[in-house]
Short mmCIF file of C-alpha atoms in Angstrom, two decimals:
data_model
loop_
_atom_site.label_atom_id
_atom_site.label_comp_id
_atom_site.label_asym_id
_atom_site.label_seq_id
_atom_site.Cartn_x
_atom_site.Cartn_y
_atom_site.Cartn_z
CA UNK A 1167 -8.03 -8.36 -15.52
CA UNK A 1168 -10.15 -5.58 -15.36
CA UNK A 1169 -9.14 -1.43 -14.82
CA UNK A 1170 -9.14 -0.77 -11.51
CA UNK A 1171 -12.12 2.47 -10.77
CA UNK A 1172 -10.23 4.31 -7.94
CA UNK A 1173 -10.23 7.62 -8.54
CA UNK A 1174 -7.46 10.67 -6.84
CA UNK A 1175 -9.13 11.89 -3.38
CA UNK A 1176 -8.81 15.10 -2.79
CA UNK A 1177 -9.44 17.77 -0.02
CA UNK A 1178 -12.91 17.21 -0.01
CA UNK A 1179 -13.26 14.06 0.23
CA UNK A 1180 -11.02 13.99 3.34
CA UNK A 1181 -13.54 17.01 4.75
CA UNK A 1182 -16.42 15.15 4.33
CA UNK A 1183 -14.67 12.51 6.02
CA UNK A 1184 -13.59 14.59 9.08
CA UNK A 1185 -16.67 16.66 9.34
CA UNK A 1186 -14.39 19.77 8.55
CA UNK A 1187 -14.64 22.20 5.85
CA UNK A 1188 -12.16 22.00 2.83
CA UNK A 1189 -10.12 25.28 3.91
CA UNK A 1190 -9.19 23.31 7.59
CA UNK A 1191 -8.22 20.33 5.69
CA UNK A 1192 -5.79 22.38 3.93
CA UNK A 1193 -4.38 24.45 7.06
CA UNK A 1194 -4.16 21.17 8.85
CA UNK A 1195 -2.14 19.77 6.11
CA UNK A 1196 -0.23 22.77 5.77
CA UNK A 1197 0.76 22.86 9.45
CA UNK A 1198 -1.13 25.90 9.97
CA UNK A 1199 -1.22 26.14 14.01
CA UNK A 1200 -4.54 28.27 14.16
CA UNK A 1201 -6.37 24.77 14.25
CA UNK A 1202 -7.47 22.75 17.68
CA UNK A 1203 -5.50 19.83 18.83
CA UNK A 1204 -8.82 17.58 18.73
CA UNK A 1205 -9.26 19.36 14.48
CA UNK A 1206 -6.08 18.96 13.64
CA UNK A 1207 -6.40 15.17 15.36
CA UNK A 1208 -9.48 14.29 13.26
CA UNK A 1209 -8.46 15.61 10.05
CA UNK A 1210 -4.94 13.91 10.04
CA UNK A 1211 -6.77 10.39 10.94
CA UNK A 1212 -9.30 11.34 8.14
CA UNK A 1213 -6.40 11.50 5.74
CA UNK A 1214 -4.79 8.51 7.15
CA UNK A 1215 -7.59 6.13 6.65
CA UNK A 1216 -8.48 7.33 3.41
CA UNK A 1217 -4.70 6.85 2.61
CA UNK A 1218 -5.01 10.99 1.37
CA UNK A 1219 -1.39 12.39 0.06
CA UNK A 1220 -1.10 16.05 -0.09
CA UNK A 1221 -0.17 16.97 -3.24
CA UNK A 1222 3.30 19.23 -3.64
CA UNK A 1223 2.87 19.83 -7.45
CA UNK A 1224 -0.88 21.42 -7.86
CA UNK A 1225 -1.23 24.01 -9.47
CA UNK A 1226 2.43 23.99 -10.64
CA UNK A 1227 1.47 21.34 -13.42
CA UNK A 1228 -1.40 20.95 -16.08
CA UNK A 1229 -1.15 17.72 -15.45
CA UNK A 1230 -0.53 17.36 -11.92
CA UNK A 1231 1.83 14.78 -12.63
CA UNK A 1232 5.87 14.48 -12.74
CA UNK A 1233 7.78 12.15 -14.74
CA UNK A 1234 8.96 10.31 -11.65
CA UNK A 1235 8.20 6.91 -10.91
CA UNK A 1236 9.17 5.82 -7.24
CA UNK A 1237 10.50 2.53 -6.46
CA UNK A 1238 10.39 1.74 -2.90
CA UNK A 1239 12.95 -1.32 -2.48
CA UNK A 1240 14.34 -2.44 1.55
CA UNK A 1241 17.81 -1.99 0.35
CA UNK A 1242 20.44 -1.67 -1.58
CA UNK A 1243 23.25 -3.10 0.48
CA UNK A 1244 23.11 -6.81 -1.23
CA UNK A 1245 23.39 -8.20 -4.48
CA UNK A 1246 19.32 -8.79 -5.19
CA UNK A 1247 17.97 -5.11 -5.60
CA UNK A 1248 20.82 -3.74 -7.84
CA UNK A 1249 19.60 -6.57 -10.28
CA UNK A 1250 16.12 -5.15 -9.99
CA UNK A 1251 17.09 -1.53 -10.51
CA UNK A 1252 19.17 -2.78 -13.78
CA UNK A 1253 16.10 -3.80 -15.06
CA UNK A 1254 13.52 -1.17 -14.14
CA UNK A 1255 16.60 1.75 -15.44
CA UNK A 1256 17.26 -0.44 -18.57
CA UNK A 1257 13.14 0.35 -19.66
CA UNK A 1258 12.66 3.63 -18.41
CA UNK A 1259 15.97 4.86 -19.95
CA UNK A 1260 13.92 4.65 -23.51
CA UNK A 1261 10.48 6.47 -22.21
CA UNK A 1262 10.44 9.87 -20.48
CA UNK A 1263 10.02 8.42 -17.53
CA UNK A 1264 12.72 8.34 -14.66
CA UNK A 1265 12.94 6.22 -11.54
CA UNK A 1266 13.26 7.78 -7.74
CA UNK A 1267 14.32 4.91 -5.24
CA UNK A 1268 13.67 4.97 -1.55
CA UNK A 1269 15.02 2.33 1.45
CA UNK A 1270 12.68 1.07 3.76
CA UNK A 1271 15.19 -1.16 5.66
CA UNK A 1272 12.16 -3.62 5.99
CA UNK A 1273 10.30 -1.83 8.25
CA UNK A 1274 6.10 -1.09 7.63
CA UNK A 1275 7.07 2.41 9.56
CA UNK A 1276 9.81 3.29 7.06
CA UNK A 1277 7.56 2.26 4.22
CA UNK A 1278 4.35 4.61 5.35
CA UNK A 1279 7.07 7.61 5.55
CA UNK A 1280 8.83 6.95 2.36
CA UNK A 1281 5.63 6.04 0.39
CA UNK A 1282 3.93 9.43 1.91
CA UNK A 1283 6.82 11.64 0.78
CA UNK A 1284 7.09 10.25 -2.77
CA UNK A 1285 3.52 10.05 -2.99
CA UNK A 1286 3.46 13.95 -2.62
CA UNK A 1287 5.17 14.55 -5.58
CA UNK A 1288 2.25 12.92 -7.81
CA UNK A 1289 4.74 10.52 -9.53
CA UNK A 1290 3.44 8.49 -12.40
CA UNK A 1291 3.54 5.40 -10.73
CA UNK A 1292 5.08 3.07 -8.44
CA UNK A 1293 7.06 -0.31 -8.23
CA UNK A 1294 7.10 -1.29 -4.12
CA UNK A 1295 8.76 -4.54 -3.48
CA UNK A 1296 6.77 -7.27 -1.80
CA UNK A 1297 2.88 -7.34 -1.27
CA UNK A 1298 3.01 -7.17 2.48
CA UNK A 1299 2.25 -3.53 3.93
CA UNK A 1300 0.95 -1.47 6.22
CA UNK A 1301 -3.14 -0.55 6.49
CA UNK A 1302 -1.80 3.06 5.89
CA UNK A 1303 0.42 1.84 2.72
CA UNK A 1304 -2.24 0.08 1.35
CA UNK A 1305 -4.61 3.19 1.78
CA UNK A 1306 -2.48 5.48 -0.06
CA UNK A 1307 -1.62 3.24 -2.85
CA UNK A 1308 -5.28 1.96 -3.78
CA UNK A 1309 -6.12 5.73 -3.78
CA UNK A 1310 -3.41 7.30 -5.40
CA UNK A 1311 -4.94 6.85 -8.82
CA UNK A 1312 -1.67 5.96 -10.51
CA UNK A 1313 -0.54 2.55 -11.55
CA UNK A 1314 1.18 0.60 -8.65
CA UNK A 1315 3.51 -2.84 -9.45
CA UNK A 1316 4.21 -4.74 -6.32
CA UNK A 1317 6.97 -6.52 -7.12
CA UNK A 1318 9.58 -9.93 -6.22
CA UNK A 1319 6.78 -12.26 -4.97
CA UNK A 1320 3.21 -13.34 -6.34
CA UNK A 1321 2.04 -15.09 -3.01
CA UNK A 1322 -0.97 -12.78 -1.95
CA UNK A 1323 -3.96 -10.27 -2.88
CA UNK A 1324 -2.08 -7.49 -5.07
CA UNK A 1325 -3.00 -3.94 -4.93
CA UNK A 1326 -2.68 -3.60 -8.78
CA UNK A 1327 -0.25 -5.06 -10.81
CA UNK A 1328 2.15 -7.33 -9.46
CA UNK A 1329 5.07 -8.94 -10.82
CA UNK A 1330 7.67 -11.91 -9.34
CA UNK A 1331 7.55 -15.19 -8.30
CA UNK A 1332 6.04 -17.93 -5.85
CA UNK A 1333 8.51 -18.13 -2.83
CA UNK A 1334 6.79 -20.93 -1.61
CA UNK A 1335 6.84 -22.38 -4.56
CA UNK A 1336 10.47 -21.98 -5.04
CA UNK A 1337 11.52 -23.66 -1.73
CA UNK A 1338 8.80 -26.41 -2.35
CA UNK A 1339 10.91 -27.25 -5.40
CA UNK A 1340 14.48 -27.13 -3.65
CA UNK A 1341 13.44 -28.86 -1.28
CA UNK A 1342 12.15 -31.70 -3.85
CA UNK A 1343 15.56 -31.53 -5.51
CA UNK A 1344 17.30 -32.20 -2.45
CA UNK A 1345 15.05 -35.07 -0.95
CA UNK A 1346 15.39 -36.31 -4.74
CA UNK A 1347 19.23 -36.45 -4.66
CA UNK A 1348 18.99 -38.64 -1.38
CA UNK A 1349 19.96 -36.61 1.11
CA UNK A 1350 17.78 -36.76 4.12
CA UNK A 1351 19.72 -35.39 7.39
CA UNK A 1352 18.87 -31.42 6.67
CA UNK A 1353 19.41 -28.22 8.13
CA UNK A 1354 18.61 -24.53 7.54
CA UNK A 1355 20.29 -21.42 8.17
CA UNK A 1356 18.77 -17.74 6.90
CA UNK A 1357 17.48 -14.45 8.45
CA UNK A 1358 14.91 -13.58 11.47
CA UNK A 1359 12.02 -13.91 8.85
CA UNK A 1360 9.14 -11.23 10.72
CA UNK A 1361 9.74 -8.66 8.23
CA UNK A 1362 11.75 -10.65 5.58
CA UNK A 1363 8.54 -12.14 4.22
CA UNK A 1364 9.99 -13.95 1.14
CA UNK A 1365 12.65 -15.56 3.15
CA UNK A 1366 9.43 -16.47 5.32
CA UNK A 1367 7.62 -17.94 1.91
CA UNK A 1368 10.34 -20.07 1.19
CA UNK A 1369 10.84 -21.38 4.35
CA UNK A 1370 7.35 -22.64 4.55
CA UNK A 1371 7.23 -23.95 1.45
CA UNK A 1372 10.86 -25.83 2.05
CA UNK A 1373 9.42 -27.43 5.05
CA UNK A 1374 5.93 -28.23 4.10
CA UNK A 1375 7.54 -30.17 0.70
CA UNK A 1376 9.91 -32.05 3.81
CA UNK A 1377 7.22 -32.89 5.85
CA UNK A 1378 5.22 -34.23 2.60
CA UNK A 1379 7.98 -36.50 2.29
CA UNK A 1380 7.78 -37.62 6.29
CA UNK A 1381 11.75 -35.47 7.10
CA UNK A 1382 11.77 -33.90 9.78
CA UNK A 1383 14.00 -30.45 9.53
CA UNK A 1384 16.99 -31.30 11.50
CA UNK A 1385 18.26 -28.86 12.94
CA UNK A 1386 17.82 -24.48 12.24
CA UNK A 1387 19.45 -20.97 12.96
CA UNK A 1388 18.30 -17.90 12.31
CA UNK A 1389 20.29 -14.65 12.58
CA UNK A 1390 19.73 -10.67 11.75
CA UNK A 1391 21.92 -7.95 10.39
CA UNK A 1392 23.17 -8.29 6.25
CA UNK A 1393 23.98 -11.41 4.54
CA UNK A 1394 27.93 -12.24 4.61
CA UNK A 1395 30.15 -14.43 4.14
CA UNK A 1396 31.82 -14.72 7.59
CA UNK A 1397 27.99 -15.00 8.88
CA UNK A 1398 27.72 -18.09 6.69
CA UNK A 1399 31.13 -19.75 8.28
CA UNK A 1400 29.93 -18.92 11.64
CA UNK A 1401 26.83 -20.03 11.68
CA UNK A 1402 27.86 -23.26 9.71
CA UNK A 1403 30.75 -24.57 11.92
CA UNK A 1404 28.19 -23.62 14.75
CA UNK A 1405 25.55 -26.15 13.14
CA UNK A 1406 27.82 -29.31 12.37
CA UNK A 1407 29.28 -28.68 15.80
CA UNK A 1408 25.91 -29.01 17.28
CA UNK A 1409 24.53 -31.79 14.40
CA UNK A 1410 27.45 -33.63 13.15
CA UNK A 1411 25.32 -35.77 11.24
CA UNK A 1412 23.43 -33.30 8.80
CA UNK A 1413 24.28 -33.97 4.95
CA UNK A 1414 22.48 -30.97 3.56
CA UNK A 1415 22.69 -27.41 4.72
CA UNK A 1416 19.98 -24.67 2.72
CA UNK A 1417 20.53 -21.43 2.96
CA UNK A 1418 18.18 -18.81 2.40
CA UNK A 1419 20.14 -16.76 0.48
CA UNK A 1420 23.80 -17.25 -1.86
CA UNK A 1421 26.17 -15.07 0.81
CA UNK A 1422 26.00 -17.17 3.85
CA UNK A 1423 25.79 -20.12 1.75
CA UNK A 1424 29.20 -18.97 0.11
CA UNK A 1425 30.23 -18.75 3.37
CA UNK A 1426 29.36 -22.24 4.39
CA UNK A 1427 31.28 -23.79 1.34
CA UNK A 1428 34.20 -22.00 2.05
CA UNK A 1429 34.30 -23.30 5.62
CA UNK A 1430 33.43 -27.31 4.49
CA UNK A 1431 35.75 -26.73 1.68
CA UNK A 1432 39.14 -25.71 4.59
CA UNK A 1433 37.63 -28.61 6.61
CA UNK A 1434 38.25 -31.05 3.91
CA UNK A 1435 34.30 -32.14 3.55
CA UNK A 1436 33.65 -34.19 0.83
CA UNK A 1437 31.12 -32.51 -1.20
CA UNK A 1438 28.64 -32.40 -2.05
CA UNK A 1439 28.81 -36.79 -1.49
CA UNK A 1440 29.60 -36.27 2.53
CA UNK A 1441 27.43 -32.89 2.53
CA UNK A 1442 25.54 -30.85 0.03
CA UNK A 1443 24.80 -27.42 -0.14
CA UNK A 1444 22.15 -24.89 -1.64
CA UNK A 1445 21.59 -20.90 -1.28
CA UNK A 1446 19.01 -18.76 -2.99
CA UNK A 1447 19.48 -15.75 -5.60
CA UNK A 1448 21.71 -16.67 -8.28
CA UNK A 1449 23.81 -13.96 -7.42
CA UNK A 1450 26.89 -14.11 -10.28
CA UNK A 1451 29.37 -12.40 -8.19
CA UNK A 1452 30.02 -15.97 -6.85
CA UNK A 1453 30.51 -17.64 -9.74
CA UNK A 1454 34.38 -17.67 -9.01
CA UNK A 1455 34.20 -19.47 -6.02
CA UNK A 1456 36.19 -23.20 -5.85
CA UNK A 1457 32.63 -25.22 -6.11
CA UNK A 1458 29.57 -23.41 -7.82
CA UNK A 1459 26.68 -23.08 -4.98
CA UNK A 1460 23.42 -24.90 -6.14
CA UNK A 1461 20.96 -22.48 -6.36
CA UNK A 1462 17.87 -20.90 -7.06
CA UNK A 1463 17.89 -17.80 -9.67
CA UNK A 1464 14.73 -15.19 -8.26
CA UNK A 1465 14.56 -13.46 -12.12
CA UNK A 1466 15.33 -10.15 -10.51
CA UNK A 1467 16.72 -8.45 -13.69
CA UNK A 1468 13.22 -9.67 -15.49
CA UNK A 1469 11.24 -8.37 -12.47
CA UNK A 1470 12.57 -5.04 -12.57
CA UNK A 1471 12.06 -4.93 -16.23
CA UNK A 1472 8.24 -6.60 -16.34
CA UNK A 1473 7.19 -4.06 -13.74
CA UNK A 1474 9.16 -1.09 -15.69
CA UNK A 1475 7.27 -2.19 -18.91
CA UNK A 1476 4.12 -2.17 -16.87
CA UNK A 1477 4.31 1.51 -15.39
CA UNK A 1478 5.71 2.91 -18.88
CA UNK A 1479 2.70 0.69 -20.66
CA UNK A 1480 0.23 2.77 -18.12
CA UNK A 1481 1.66 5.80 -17.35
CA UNK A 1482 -0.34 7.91 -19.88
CA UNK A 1483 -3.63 7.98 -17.71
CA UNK A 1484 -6.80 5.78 -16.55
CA UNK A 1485 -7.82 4.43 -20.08
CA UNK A 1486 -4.45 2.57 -19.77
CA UNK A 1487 -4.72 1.50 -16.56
CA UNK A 1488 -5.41 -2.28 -16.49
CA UNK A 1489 -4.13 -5.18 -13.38
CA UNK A 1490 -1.64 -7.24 -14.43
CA UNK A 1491 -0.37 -10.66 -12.73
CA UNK A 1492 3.26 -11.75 -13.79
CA UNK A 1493 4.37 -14.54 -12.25
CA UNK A 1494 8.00 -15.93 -13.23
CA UNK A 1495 9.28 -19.29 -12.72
CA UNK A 1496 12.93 -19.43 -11.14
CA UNK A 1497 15.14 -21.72 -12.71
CA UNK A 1498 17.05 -24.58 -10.36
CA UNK A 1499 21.27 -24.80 -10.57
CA UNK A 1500 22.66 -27.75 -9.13
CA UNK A 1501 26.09 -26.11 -9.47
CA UNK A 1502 29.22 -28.42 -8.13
CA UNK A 1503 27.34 -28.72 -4.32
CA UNK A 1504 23.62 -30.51 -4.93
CA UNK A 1505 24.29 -34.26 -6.37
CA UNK A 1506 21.94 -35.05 -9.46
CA UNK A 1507 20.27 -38.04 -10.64
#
């Protein structure tokens, strides 16, 4: 792909924008109060649309650039973005370059502030899961004249770089496996999917392969708050209360699918001949469960290393600078709960 042309913006170009002189930009920015309400209004929405970040750092560098590289994840509270961070550390451990993380909690509001604030610091580039984001986001990213690597999914219009995989894709294909392995009376259980767009992805794509093959999704829950196991026993003895005929229950991710086999498993289900079972992830920290969970692995350590490899590659300045599209393929386990033939 070809180098991307955007170029820093600076004061001026947000003056020009605002119909303000350079020196009001800056005592706007700096929170200088001798400015009107209706300045101060048009100079901030100047900066806003143009996606403008202050910088903290001029004049303090030569190169107006720190050895930072931000990595804006939605959490670290389960067992997917640890893998990432492995990944991106295990690179940037061997360049100069070290990595600053900050939580959005899956909100587009949390992302503009966090984004803004790191974006401040000039850092020399950024890895921001997902390719979802605010106008604002977007604004600041395409114009902060550093390399950017959107990472985890590859279903959309990337920014820059981007590097993960098809979520669609991925429940097309488990969904495929399981209509494959004769099951036919499914439901689904995963997270409120507004701002969880992967969960979203793979959702779609699960019941678009379904419908493909005429079946009709049974039965579905959705829940918010973290993935857990006692989520994944509630909200399984809730389903088979309500559809005691389902043979397959997908999760959309490993924890509340853990949590479903250890419930089937007390009740003395057969499986996975009298039900079946399948999360999402990979995550190892179940492998000592009593049955191994089918599953999908989401290549989250090679993410976070593909995108580190990426910044360090391009770090150095424009003439590096070049869009790159990584897109991974996950890998299907069958484990002890998904029958093959």
């Amino acid at each position: 792909m070809s180098s991307p042309d955007d170029h820093p913006l600076t004061l001026r170009d947000v003056s020009e924008a605002a119909g303000v002189s350079e020196m009001t930009v800056s005592r706007v920015l700096r929170n200088k109060r001798d400015v009107s309400e209706a300045t101060r209004a048009r100079v901030l929405e100047a900066a806003r649309r143009l996606g403008y970040v202050p910088n903290k750092i001029a004049g303090a560098l030569a190169s107006q650039r720190v050895n930072l590289v931000a990595v804006i994840i939605p959490s670290m509270s389960n067992m997917v973005f640890p893998e990432v961070m492995t990944g991106i550390t295990g690179v940037l451990e061997e360049t100069g370059l070290q990595p600053v993380v900050g939580l959005t909690g899956y909100r587009p509001e949390k992302e503009e502030k966090v984004l803004y604030e790191m974006l401040s610091w000039r850092p020399a580039g950024v890895i921001i899961a997902g390719l979802e984001h605010s106008d604002a986001s977007r604004a600041m990213l395409r114009a902060s004249g550093i390399p950017v690597v959107e990472i985890m999914d590859v279903d959309g219009t990337p920014i820059d770089s981007v590097v993960g995989i098809s979520h669609r894709r991925a429940g097309q294909q488990m969904a495929q496996a399981i209509i494959h392995a004769g099951y036919r009376r499914i439901g689904f259980m995963g997270t409120k999917m507004p701002l969880d767009h992967r969960a979203r992805k793979r959702f779609e794509g699960f019941t678009e392969a379904l419908a493909k093959a005429g079946i009709e999704m049974a039965d579905h829950e959705f829940y918010s708050g973290g993935s857990a196991l006692a989520k994944g026993r509630e909200m399984t003895a809730e389903m088979l209360r309500r559809t005691p005929d389902l043979d397959f229950l997908y999760y959309s991710n490993d924890m509340i699918g853990a949590g479903g086999l250890l419930y089937l498993i007390e009740q003395g289900v057969d499986i996975p001949n009298q039900v079946g079972l399948a999360g999402f992830n990979g995550v190892e920290l179940l492998d000592g469960l009593p049955r191994r969970l089918a599953t999908m692995d989401a290549c989250r350590l090679e993410i976070g290393r593909r995108a580190a490899e990426i910044i360090a590659a391009q770090a150095p300045g424009p003439e590096a600078r070049e869009r790159v599209r990584v897109a991974l393929e996950p890998r299907l386990e069958p484990g002890d709960t998904l029958r093959v033939r």
